[in-house]
């Protein structure tokens, strides 16, 4: 179980209004965001295209918050230098499809950046076992990567718990982050399962009351969760 005051919010700009991106990120910073999550997609690793280093470079000028770059791309090593030069502070690279993950992680560290590894919903927590000691953070995907505004996959909850146990045992300083479908309903569940960093896109930038109100609501529900029974694990029948 994580201490709620340690829980960090990482708004994902994938759901932002790109015509007002700088303004929205500044608003998120003022509303208490801890870092900004930048989703990079190459149309190959995931079936969608998003943004490149130019966005990071522009954001670097408007916010002091750490810029976290989530690389959903087939060959992350190709892009590390460019994003680092643009102002990325940390990288999340995927376990899936990377035959040389340890090398990728070492390259990130050689650039002086924080390194994280992401695992997709169908990837077991044990995939992190041999790499976690080299990491600053692990990211449990709670949706399949590629799109914002998808439904939270509930079967990831016991996996978050397993990842929390693994991290506490092997690399207690490593942060456990979750990404996808995080809102006022799912945030308390993932925190209870052991997540300490919550990425949220549409529940922050897509909220009709605005970024500040949405951030405030999320913060309140994290800090004062309603006592609810743990949801039963879904059965296939
Ligand atoms: C999904 C991305 C997420 C996405 C989350 O591929 O990695 O960061 O922006 O969006 P929401 O919070 O809308 O599920
Ligand atoms: Zn992401």
XYZ file of N, CA and C and ligand atoms in Angstrom:
726
model
N 0.863 -1.211 0.000
C 0.000 0.000 0.000
C 0.886 1.242 0.000
N 0.572 2.184 -0.888
C 1.385 3.392 -0.970
C 0.791 4.477 -0.072
N 1.657 5.381 0.411
C 1.152 6.498 1.208
C 0.531 7.502 0.250
N -0.707 7.955 0.546
C -1.397 8.791 -0.436
C -0.676 10.106 -0.709
N 0.023 10.637 0.328
C 0.687 11.921 0.084
C 1.903 11.762 -0.828
N 2.278 10.528 -1.107
C 3.378 10.306 -2.038
C 2.883 10.121 -3.467
N 1.586 10.081 -3.644
C 1.056 9.785 -4.976
C 1.182 11.003 -5.887
N 1.759 10.767 -7.054
C 1.997 11.867 -7.995
C 1.055 11.768 -9.189
N 0.693 12.953 -9.709
C -0.182 12.997 -10.884
C 0.608 13.445 -12.098
N 0.466 12.700 -13.181
C 1.178 12.996 -14.428
C 0.163 13.175 -15.553
N -0.314 14.406 -15.777
C -1.263 14.614 -16.869
C -0.639 14.247 -18.225
N -1.397 13.492 -19.013
C -0.931 13.095 -20.352
C -1.489 14.068 -21.381
N -0.583 14.722 -22.108
C -1.028 15.753 -23.058
C -1.672 15.178 -24.307
N -1.687 13.847 -24.421
C -2.355 13.257 -25.589
C -3.805 13.736 -25.684
N -4.414 14.002 -24.532
C -5.820 14.412 -24.509
C -5.978 15.937 -24.501
N -4.866 16.667 -24.586
C -4.969 18.138 -24.522
C -5.493 18.707 -25.840
N -5.896 19.963 -25.777
C -6.266 20.699 -26.986
C -4.959 21.262 -27.541
N -4.496 20.717 -28.647
C -3.166 21.079 -29.139
C -3.079 22.524 -29.611
N -4.206 23.138 -29.876
C -4.181 24.557 -30.240
C -3.888 25.423 -29.009
N -4.068 24.840 -27.819
C -3.842 25.589 -26.567
C -2.914 24.810 -25.638
N -1.977 24.080 -26.225
C -1.177 23.140 -25.430
C -0.395 23.818 -24.301
N 0.337 24.885 -24.632
C 1.152 25.564 -23.620
C 0.299 26.033 -22.452
N -0.807 26.675 -22.810
C -1.752 27.201 -21.801
C -2.260 26.072 -20.882
N -2.614 24.944 -21.484
C -3.173 23.843 -20.695
C -2.126 23.211 -19.784
N -0.891 23.144 -20.259
C 0.177 22.572 -19.431
C 0.487 23.517 -18.263
N 0.495 24.808 -18.532
C 0.713 25.777 -17.446
C -0.409 25.656 -16.410
N -1.622 25.478 -16.890
C -2.749 25.320 -15.956
C -2.574 24.046 -15.122
N -2.148 22.969 -15.764
C -1.938 21.706 -15.028
C -0.839 21.886 -13.982
N 0.200 22.620 -14.325
C 1.292 22.858 -13.361
C 0.764 23.633 -12.150
N 0.001 24.687 -12.430
C -0.540 25.501 -11.327
C -1.495 24.686 -10.471
N -2.180 23.732 -11.090
C -3.158 22.916 -10.358
C -2.499 21.767 -9.603
N -1.156 21.675 -9.658
C -0.473 20.685 -8.820
C 0.055 19.455 -9.529
N 0.156 19.515 -10.855
C 0.733 18.358 -11.574
C 2.178 18.157 -11.121
N 2.600 16.912 -11.062
C 3.965 16.612 -10.619
C 4.920 16.441 -11.788
N 4.411 16.026 -12.924
C 5.218 15.883 -14.135
C 4.254 15.867 -15.315
N 4.796 16.064 -16.508
C 3.946 16.030 -17.704
C 4.319 14.806 -18.530
N 3.306 14.044 -18.899
C 3.512 12.777 -19.610
C 3.296 13.021 -21.108
N 4.325 12.683 -21.897
C 4.292 12.931 -23.347
C 4.279 11.582 -24.070
N 3.193 11.298 -24.763
C 3.025 9.999 -25.438
C 3.508 10.070 -26.876
N 4.525 9.282 -27.179
C 5.115 9.281 -28.523
C 4.763 7.959 -29.210
N 4.113 8.045 -30.362
C 3.671 6.836 -31.086
C 4.132 6.910 -32.529
N 4.583 5.746 -33.036
C 5.204 5.757 -34.364
C 4.361 5.116 -35.460
N 3.131 4.714 -35.142
C 2.293 4.069 -36.157
C 2.725 2.645 -36.474
N 3.725 2.119 -35.748
C 4.214 0.767 -35.975
C 4.087 -0.065 -34.714
N 4.703 0.412 -33.656
C 4.607 -0.286 -32.366
C 3.161 -0.269 -31.874
N 2.494 0.849 -32.120
C 1.058 0.973 -31.841
C 0.385 1.546 -33.088
N -0.909 1.262 -33.269
C -1.570 1.708 -34.511
C -2.030 3.164 -34.446
N -1.113 4.062 -34.109
C -1.477 5.478 -34.026
C -0.193 6.298 -34.122
N -0.341 7.524 -34.565
C 0.777 8.464 -34.634
C 0.504 9.586 -33.655
N 1.545 10.101 -33.021
C 1.265 11.245 -32.144
C 2.292 12.346 -32.327
N 3.240 12.459 -31.427
C 4.099 13.656 -31.448
C 5.577 13.315 -31.364
N 6.413 14.310 -31.669
C 7.857 14.114 -31.671
C 8.569 15.116 -30.784
N 9.893 15.213 -30.911
C 10.696 16.063 -30.011
C 10.325 17.546 -30.059
N 9.755 18.021 -31.169
C 9.422 19.450 -31.256
C 8.436 19.854 -30.162
N 7.538 18.952 -29.827
C 6.556 19.254 -28.764
C 7.281 19.395 -27.425
N 8.223 18.489 -27.168
C 8.980 18.546 -25.900
C 9.760 19.859 -25.841
N 10.383 20.208 -26.952
C 11.166 21.445 -26.992
C 10.289 22.665 -26.676
N 9.090 22.688 -27.231
C 8.188 23.821 -26.964
C 7.725 23.820 -25.511
N 7.396 22.642 -24.995
C 6.909 22.579 -23.614
C 7.993 22.949 -22.615
N 9.237 22.608 -22.966
C 10.357 22.908 -22.064
C 10.415 24.399 -21.732
N 9.920 25.209 -22.688
C 9.984 26.672 -22.482
C 8.851 27.197 -21.613
N 7.784 26.396 -21.431
C 6.647 26.942 -20.692
C 6.449 26.330 -19.306
N 7.146 25.222 -19.026
C 6.949 24.600 -17.707
C 8.275 24.151 -17.106
N 8.315 24.198 -15.766
C 9.500 23.693 -15.056
C 9.300 22.245 -14.652
N 8.120 21.716 -14.869
C 7.844 20.334 -14.456
C 8.688 19.355 -15.264
N 9.053 18.221 -14.644
C 9.741 17.184 -15.415
C 8.874 16.728 -16.594
N 9.509 16.538 -17.736
C 8.799 16.047 -18.922
C 9.155 14.579 -19.104
N 8.127 13.753 -18.965
C 8.323 12.300 -19.037
C 7.880 11.831 -20.417
N 8.771 11.122 -21.113
C 8.491 10.737 -22.500
C 8.225 9.233 -22.579
N 7.015 8.889 -22.964
C 6.581 7.493 -23.071
C 6.722 7.087 -24.536
N 7.762 6.295 -24.806
C 8.071 5.938 -26.198
C 7.353 4.656 -26.605
N 6.264 4.813 -27.327
C 5.556 3.653 -27.886
C 5.976 3.534 -29.333
N 7.238 3.160 -29.500
C 7.855 3.116 -30.830
C 8.660 1.819 -30.952
N 8.887 1.393 -32.184
C 9.546 0.102 -32.404
C 11.019 0.105 -32.026
N 11.693 1.211 -32.242
C 13.131 1.238 -31.965
C 13.452 2.484 -31.132
N 13.196 2.420 -29.813
C 13.351 3.628 -28.996
C 14.769 4.207 -29.017
N 15.792 3.354 -29.177
C 17.175 3.845 -29.139
C 17.421 4.952 -30.169
N 16.703 4.859 -31.296
C 16.895 5.844 -32.375
C 16.515 7.259 -31.959
N 15.645 7.374 -30.967
C 15.079 8.697 -30.667
C 15.567 9.314 -29.359
N 16.344 8.546 -28.586
C 16.702 9.025 -27.244
C 17.477 10.341 -27.278
N 18.488 10.415 -28.130
C 19.332 11.621 -28.168
C 18.504 12.869 -28.470
N 17.644 12.714 -29.476
C 16.858 13.868 -29.911
C 15.896 14.365 -28.822
N 15.233 13.417 -28.164
C 14.317 13.828 -27.099
C 15.083 14.390 -25.903
N 16.230 13.803 -25.610
C 17.017 14.306 -24.475
C 17.448 15.747 -24.774
N 17.897 15.992 -25.986
C 18.325 17.344 -26.364
C 17.137 18.311 -26.324
N 15.951 17.812 -26.619
C 14.758 18.672 -26.630
C 14.298 19.021 -25.217
N 14.702 18.197 -24.223
C 14.325 18.537 -22.846
C 13.616 17.447 -22.070
N 13.572 16.228 -22.593
C 12.953 15.137 -21.824
C 13.782 14.865 -20.574
N 13.098 14.624 -19.458
C 13.800 14.330 -18.197
C 13.830 12.845 -17.896
N 12.849 12.127 -18.421
C 12.812 10.684 -18.170
C 12.187 10.001 -19.372
N 12.507 8.714 -19.502
C 11.974 7.930 -20.613
C 11.307 6.677 -20.087
N 10.169 6.358 -20.686
C 9.510 5.080 -20.439
C 9.576 4.309 -21.746
N 10.261 3.174 -21.724
C 10.354 2.352 -22.933
C 9.664 1.019 -22.657
N 9.191 0.394 -23.706
C 8.440 -0.842 -23.514
C 9.319 -2.075 -23.459
N 8.898 -2.987 -22.600
C 9.528 -4.302 -22.519
C 9.263 -5.073 -23.817
N 8.028 -4.939 -24.340
C 7.616 -5.723 -25.505
C 8.434 -5.322 -26.745
N 8.911 -6.322 -27.455
C 9.572 -6.072 -28.741
C 10.974 -5.506 -28.636
N 11.522 -5.417 -27.427
C 12.879 -4.870 -27.316
C 13.840 -6.002 -26.947
N 14.661 -6.412 -27.909
C 15.583 -7.531 -27.660
C 16.783 -7.107 -26.832
N 16.974 -5.818 -26.697
C 18.159 -5.314 -25.987
C 17.757 -4.271 -24.952
N 16.773 -4.645 -24.151
C 16.209 -3.688 -23.200
C 17.260 -3.139 -22.230
N 18.125 -4.015 -21.763
C 19.147 -3.567 -20.812
C 20.020 -2.490 -21.442
N 20.356 -2.680 -22.720
C 21.180 -1.673 -23.405
C 20.427 -0.348 -23.529
N 19.158 -0.428 -23.884
C 18.341 0.794 -24.004
C 18.330 1.542 -22.670
N 18.133 0.796 -21.593
C 18.075 1.415 -20.260
C 19.424 2.066 -19.924
N 20.508 1.387 -20.250
C 21.831 1.969 -19.964
C 22.068 3.230 -20.788
N 21.560 3.234 -22.017
C 21.714 4.444 -22.853
C 20.958 5.623 -22.245
N 19.788 5.353 -21.737
C 18.999 6.423 -21.104
C 19.783 6.984 -19.910
N 20.351 6.073 -19.123
C 21.094 6.526 -17.935
C 22.362 7.278 -18.338
N 22.997 6.833 -19.413
C 24.210 7.518 -19.877
C 23.885 8.954 -20.320
N 22.648 9.170 -20.710
C 22.228 10.529 -21.082
C 21.887 11.367 -19.847
N 21.975 10.737 -18.682
C 21.678 11.456 -17.441
C 20.185 11.565 -17.179
N 19.399 10.685 -17.787
C 17.935 10.750 -17.637
C 17.435 9.582 -16.797
N 16.228 9.734 -16.280
C 15.633 8.671 -15.478
C 15.034 7.623 -16.418
N 15.182 6.361 -16.032
C 14.766 5.277 -16.925
C 13.608 4.484 -16.351
N 12.622 4.225 -17.194
C 11.485 3.407 -16.796
C 11.152 2.388 -17.864
N 10.592 1.254 -17.441
C 10.144 0.238 -18.388
C 8.643 0.039 -18.216
N 7.945 0.015 -19.361
C 6.493 -0.163 -19.372
C 6.153 -1.593 -19.763
N 5.110 -2.140 -19.136
C 4.613 -3.451 -19.556
C 3.130 -3.349 -19.933
N 2.807 -3.994 -21.059
C 1.435 -4.003 -21.570
C 0.536 -4.905 -20.708
N -0.786 -4.773 -20.889
C -1.698 -5.567 -20.052
C -1.449 -7.080 -20.102
N -1.020 -7.611 -21.233
C -0.839 -9.073 -21.320
C 0.553 -9.533 -20.906
N 1.398 -8.600 -20.520
C 2.762 -8.965 -20.114
C 2.799 -9.174 -18.601
N 3.344 -10.304 -18.155
C 3.336 -10.579 -16.707
C 4.291 -9.698 -15.924
N 3.995 -9.518 -14.657
C 4.850 -8.695 -13.790
C 6.278 -9.235 -13.734
N 6.422 -10.556 -13.848
C 7.745 -11.181 -13.748
C 8.699 -10.693 -14.841
N 8.168 -10.122 -15.921
C 9.027 -9.602 -16.999
C 9.974 -8.530 -16.474
N 9.589 -7.917 -15.346
C 10.399 -6.808 -14.808
C 11.520 -7.290 -13.891
N 11.471 -8.561 -13.544
C 12.346 -9.067 -12.491
C 13.840 -8.829 -12.735
N 14.295 -9.042 -13.962
C 15.737 -8.942 -14.229
C 16.199 -7.538 -14.601
N 15.259 -6.604 -14.690
C 15.649 -5.249 -15.111
C 15.359 -4.208 -14.021
N 14.511 -4.570 -13.054
C 14.007 -3.559 -12.124
C 15.116 -2.872 -11.309
N 16.197 -3.580 -11.046
C 17.274 -2.960 -10.244
C 17.951 -1.818 -10.984
N 17.759 -1.773 -12.299
C 18.363 -0.699 -13.099
C 17.413 0.473 -13.319
N 16.232 0.400 -12.723
C 15.196 1.375 -13.100
C 14.868 2.390 -12.009
N 14.411 3.551 -12.470
C 13.874 4.575 -11.579
C 12.365 4.430 -11.468
N 11.750 3.859 -12.505
C 10.306 3.677 -12.477
C 9.872 2.517 -13.360
N 8.746 1.929 -12.999
C 8.121 0.933 -13.864
C 6.712 1.439 -14.174
N 6.253 1.128 -15.374
C 4.931 1.603 -15.791
C 4.054 0.405 -16.129
N 2.982 0.260 -15.384
C 2.020 -0.804 -15.689
C 0.929 -0.190 -16.563
N 0.851 -0.649 -17.813
C -0.197 -0.139 -18.702
C -1.533 -0.747 -18.260
N -2.499 0.130 -18.027
C -3.808 -0.332 -17.582
C -4.827 -0.279 -18.730
N -4.315 0.037 -19.931
C -5.041 -0.138 -21.199
C -3.988 -0.623 -22.199
N -4.423 -1.064 -23.363
C -3.451 -1.358 -24.413
C -2.966 -0.039 -25.004
N -1.659 0.137 -25.140
C -1.162 1.442 -25.563
C -1.597 1.789 -26.990
N -1.685 3.075 -27.257
C -2.008 3.522 -28.616
C -3.052 4.621 -28.669
N -3.938 4.659 -27.705
C -5.027 5.633 -27.757
C -5.377 6.133 -26.360
N -5.856 7.355 -26.324
C -6.384 7.885 -25.081
C -7.838 7.456 -24.932
N -8.406 7.762 -23.783
C -9.835 7.583 -23.537
C -10.321 6.141 -23.710
N -9.500 5.184 -23.295
C -9.951 3.792 -23.342
C -10.375 3.371 -21.938
N -11.082 2.254 -21.908
C -11.567 1.773 -20.611
C -10.458 1.047 -19.837
N -10.345 1.391 -18.584
C -9.410 0.751 -17.653
C -9.633 -0.767 -17.651
N -8.550 -1.528 -17.747
C -8.647 -2.995 -17.740
C -8.463 -3.493 -16.300
N -9.554 -3.966 -15.721
C -9.567 -4.281 -14.279
C -8.621 -5.404 -13.880
N -8.352 -6.299 -14.826
C -7.483 -7.437 -14.484
C -6.042 -6.981 -14.255
N -5.747 -5.710 -14.531
C -4.390 -5.216 -14.246
C -4.213 -4.920 -12.748
N -5.316 -4.853 -11.989
C -5.193 -4.504 -10.562
C -4.340 -5.507 -9.773
N -4.623 -6.821 -9.902
C -3.743 -7.751 -9.176
C -2.307 -7.698 -9.688
N -2.142 -7.347 -10.948
C -0.766 -7.238 -11.467
C -0.055 -6.041 -10.848
N -0.760 -4.945 -10.658
C -0.132 -3.790 -9.998
C 0.356 -4.222 -8.616
N -0.473 -5.008 -7.929
C -0.065 -5.497 -6.602
C 1.202 -6.343 -6.693
N 1.257 -7.195 -7.709
C 2.443 -8.055 -7.863
C 3.685 -7.221 -8.205
N 3.483 -6.188 -9.027
C 4.612 -5.314 -9.383
C 5.078 -4.564 -8.131
N 4.135 -4.105 -7.330
C 4.497 -3.396 -6.082
C 5.340 -4.315 -5.185
N 4.924 -5.581 -5.057
C 5.683 -6.528 -4.226
C 7.095 -6.721 -4.765
N 7.166 -6.881 -6.091
C 8.463 -7.114 -6.737
C 9.397 -5.917 -6.533
N 8.843 -4.712 -6.704
C 9.627 -3.493 -6.533
C 10.079 -3.362 -5.072
N 9.172 -3.589 -4.131
C 9.537 -3.467 -2.708
C 10.648 -4.449 -2.345
N 10.624 -5.596 -2.976
C 11.615 -6.638 -2.672
C 12.968 -6.334 -3.323
N 12.940 -5.845 -4.565
C 14.200 -5.754 -5.317
C 14.757 -4.341 -5.486
N 13.886 -3.344 -5.573
C 14.358 -1.972 -5.821
C 13.369 -0.982 -5.217
N 13.354 -0.892 -3.882
C 12.299 -0.120 -3.213
C 12.211 1.355 -3.617
N 13.299 1.903 -4.146
C 13.244 3.310 -4.551
C 12.553 3.540 -5.886
N 12.256 2.483 -6.584
C 11.653 2.581 -7.929
C 10.169 2.961 -7.805
N 9.714 3.856 -8.655
C 8.307 4.266 -8.603
C 7.442 3.307 -9.427
N 6.216 3.105 -8.957
C 5.260 2.267 -9.700
C 4.197 3.189 -10.293
N 4.189 3.250 -11.609
C 3.321 4.181 -12.329
C 2.267 3.389 -13.110
N 1.113 3.988 -13.292
C 0.060 3.343 -14.089
C -0.429 4.313 -15.153
N -0.929 3.761 -16.266
C -1.265 4.609 -17.414
C -2.425 4.002 -18.192
N -3.527 4.757 -18.256
C -4.655 4.356 -19.083
C -5.939 4.187 -18.289
N -6.928 5.004 -18.643
C -8.239 4.871 -18.011
C -8.272 5.279 -16.553
N -7.341 6.152 -16.152
C -7.316 6.584 -14.742
C -8.250 7.789 -14.576
N -9.213 7.635 -13.686
C -10.154 8.720 -13.394
C -10.547 8.638 -11.913
N -11.567 9.378 -11.529
C -11.928 9.419 -10.102
C -12.392 8.057 -9.585
N -12.857 7.199 -10.463
C -13.281 5.857 -10.029
C -12.101 4.912 -9.890
N -11.191 4.949 -10.868
C -10.107 3.958 -10.870
C -8.887 4.413 -10.057
N -8.714 5.723 -9.882
C -7.531 6.211 -9.153
C -7.391 5.584 -7.757
N -8.466 5.566 -6.940
C -8.295 4.964 -5.605
C -7.946 3.478 -5.672
N -8.431 2.799 -6.708
C -8.152 1.352 -6.820
C -6.680 1.103 -7.108
N -6.112 1.902 -8.034
C -4.695 1.666 -8.383
C -3.775 2.101 -7.243
N -4.186 3.139 -6.515
C -3.367 3.575 -5.367
C -3.386 2.487 -4.295
N -4.573 1.935 -4.077
C -4.681 0.869 -3.082
C -3.859 -0.359 -3.495
N -3.746 -0.569 -4.800
C -2.959 -1.715 -5.290
C -1.448 -1.446 -5.214
N -1.065 -0.173 -5.017
C 0.359 0.102 -4.837
C 0.976 1.074 -5.822
N 0.174 1.687 -6.692
C 0.737 2.663 -7.642
C 1.044 3.973 -6.917
N 2.139 4.622 -7.323
C 2.482 5.906 -6.703
C 2.536 7.052 -7.718
N 2.439 6.728 -9.001
C 2.369 7.768 -10.027
C 1.216 7.420 -10.962
N 0.306 8.380 -11.138
C -0.883 8.131 -11.956
C -0.854 9.023 -13.189
N -0.811 8.393 -14.367
C -0.942 9.144 -15.617
C -2.436 9.295 -15.890
N -2.849 10.480 -16.265
C -4.263 10.676 -16.613
C -4.361 11.673 -17.756
N -5.021 11.266 -18.832
C -5.177 12.120 -20.003
C -6.565 12.702 -20.083
N -7.512 11.892 -20.547
C -8.849 12.431 -20.802
C -9.565 12.865 -19.524
N -9.256 12.230 -18.386
C -9.962 12.651 -17.165
C -9.445 14.000 -16.669
N -8.341 14.486 -17.221
C -7.855 15.831 -16.864
C -8.121 16.819 -18.009
N -7.583 16.531 -19.183
C -7.719 17.508 -20.275
C -9.080 17.425 -20.973
N -9.785 16.314 -20.761
C -11.076 16.166 -21.431
C -12.250 16.519 -20.529
N -11.964 16.962 -19.317
C -13.050 17.252 -18.369
C -13.748 18.557 -18.745
N -15.071 18.504 -18.765
C -15.777 19.715 -19.231
C -15.675 20.883 -18.245
N -15.325 20.597 -16.997
C -15.145 21.682 -16.028
C -13.745 22.283 -16.066
N -12.880 21.710 -16.898
C -11.538 22.273 -17.047
C -10.477 21.523 -16.255
N -9.234 21.848 -16.577
C -8.070 21.139 -16.036
C -7.968 21.297 -14.514
N -8.143 22.515 -14.023
C -7.970 22.771 -12.584
C -8.997 21.987 -11.764
N -10.250 22.045 -12.204
C -11.304 21.323 -11.474
C -11.044 19.820 -11.519
N -10.634 19.323 -12.676
C -10.407 17.878 -12.824
C -9.249 17.413 -11.942
N -8.179 18.207 -11.934
C -7.018 17.849 -11.097
C -7.409 17.864 -9.622
N -8.181 18.857 -9.245
C -8.616 18.986 -7.846
C -9.440 17.780 -7.426
N -10.336 17.362 -8.305
C -11.192 16.196 -7.995
C -10.354 14.934 -7.823
N -9.399 14.750 -8.741
C -8.561 13.549 -8.653
C -7.751 13.547 -7.359
N -7.168 14.717 -7.071
C -6.344 14.840 -5.860
C -7.175 14.510 -4.614
N -8.394 15.063 -4.570
C -9.252 14.850 -3.399
C -9.581 13.374 -3.219
N -9.927 12.725 -4.305
C -10.325 11.315 -4.184
C -9.114 10.439 -3.824
N -7.918 10.855 -4.254
C -6.710 10.099 -3.886
C -6.401 10.307 -2.398
N -6.519 11.559 -1.968
C -6.174 11.873 -0.567
C -7.241 11.401 0.419
N -8.498 11.352 -0.038
C -9.598 10.932 0.848
C -10.445 9.874 0.151
N -9.883 8.707 -0.055
C -10.659 7.671 -0.759
C -11.840 7.206 0.076
N -12.949 6.905 -0.615
C -14.093 6.352 0.117
C -13.744 4.914 0.442
N -14.161 4.491 1.634
C -13.900 3.092 1.996
C -14.833 2.191 1.216
N -14.276 1.453 0.294
C -15.097 0.534 -0.500
C -14.480 -0.846 -0.427
N -15.318 -1.867 -0.520
C -14.723 -3.212 -0.538
C -13.896 -3.379 -1.813
N -12.826 -4.114 -1.693
C -11.975 -4.417 -2.856
C -12.843 -5.099 -3.916
N -12.808 -4.648 -5.190
C -13.640 -5.318 -6.195
C -13.169 -6.755 -6.413
N -14.130 -7.645 -6.583
C -13.757 -9.048 -6.817
C -13.043 -9.140 -8.152
N -12.059 -10.005 -8.235
C -11.368 -10.193 -9.514
C -12.360 -10.791 -10.494
N -12.305 -10.263 -11.754
C -13.296 -10.714 -12.724
C -13.064 -12.172 -13.096
N -14.168 -12.881 -13.195
C -14.063 -14.278 -13.600
C -14.385 -14.366 -15.090
N -13.885 -15.376 -15.755
C -14.146 -15.525 -17.181
C -15.562 -16.055 -17.408
N -16.231 -16.476 -16.339
C -17.557 -17.095 -16.524
C -18.673 -16.162 -16.068
C -2.091 5.345 -24.087
C -1.174 6.382 -23.518
C -1.734 7.084 -22.355
C -2.959 7.901 -22.647
C -3.844 7.817 -21.440
O -1.457 4.694 -25.121
O 0.064 5.800 -23.140
O -0.759 7.879 -21.684
O -2.711 9.252 -22.923
O -5.031 8.416 -21.736
P -6.329 8.258 -20.833
O -5.971 8.784 -19.494
O -7.345 9.063 -21.557
O -6.647 6.784 -20.797
Zn 1.422 7.025 -21.862
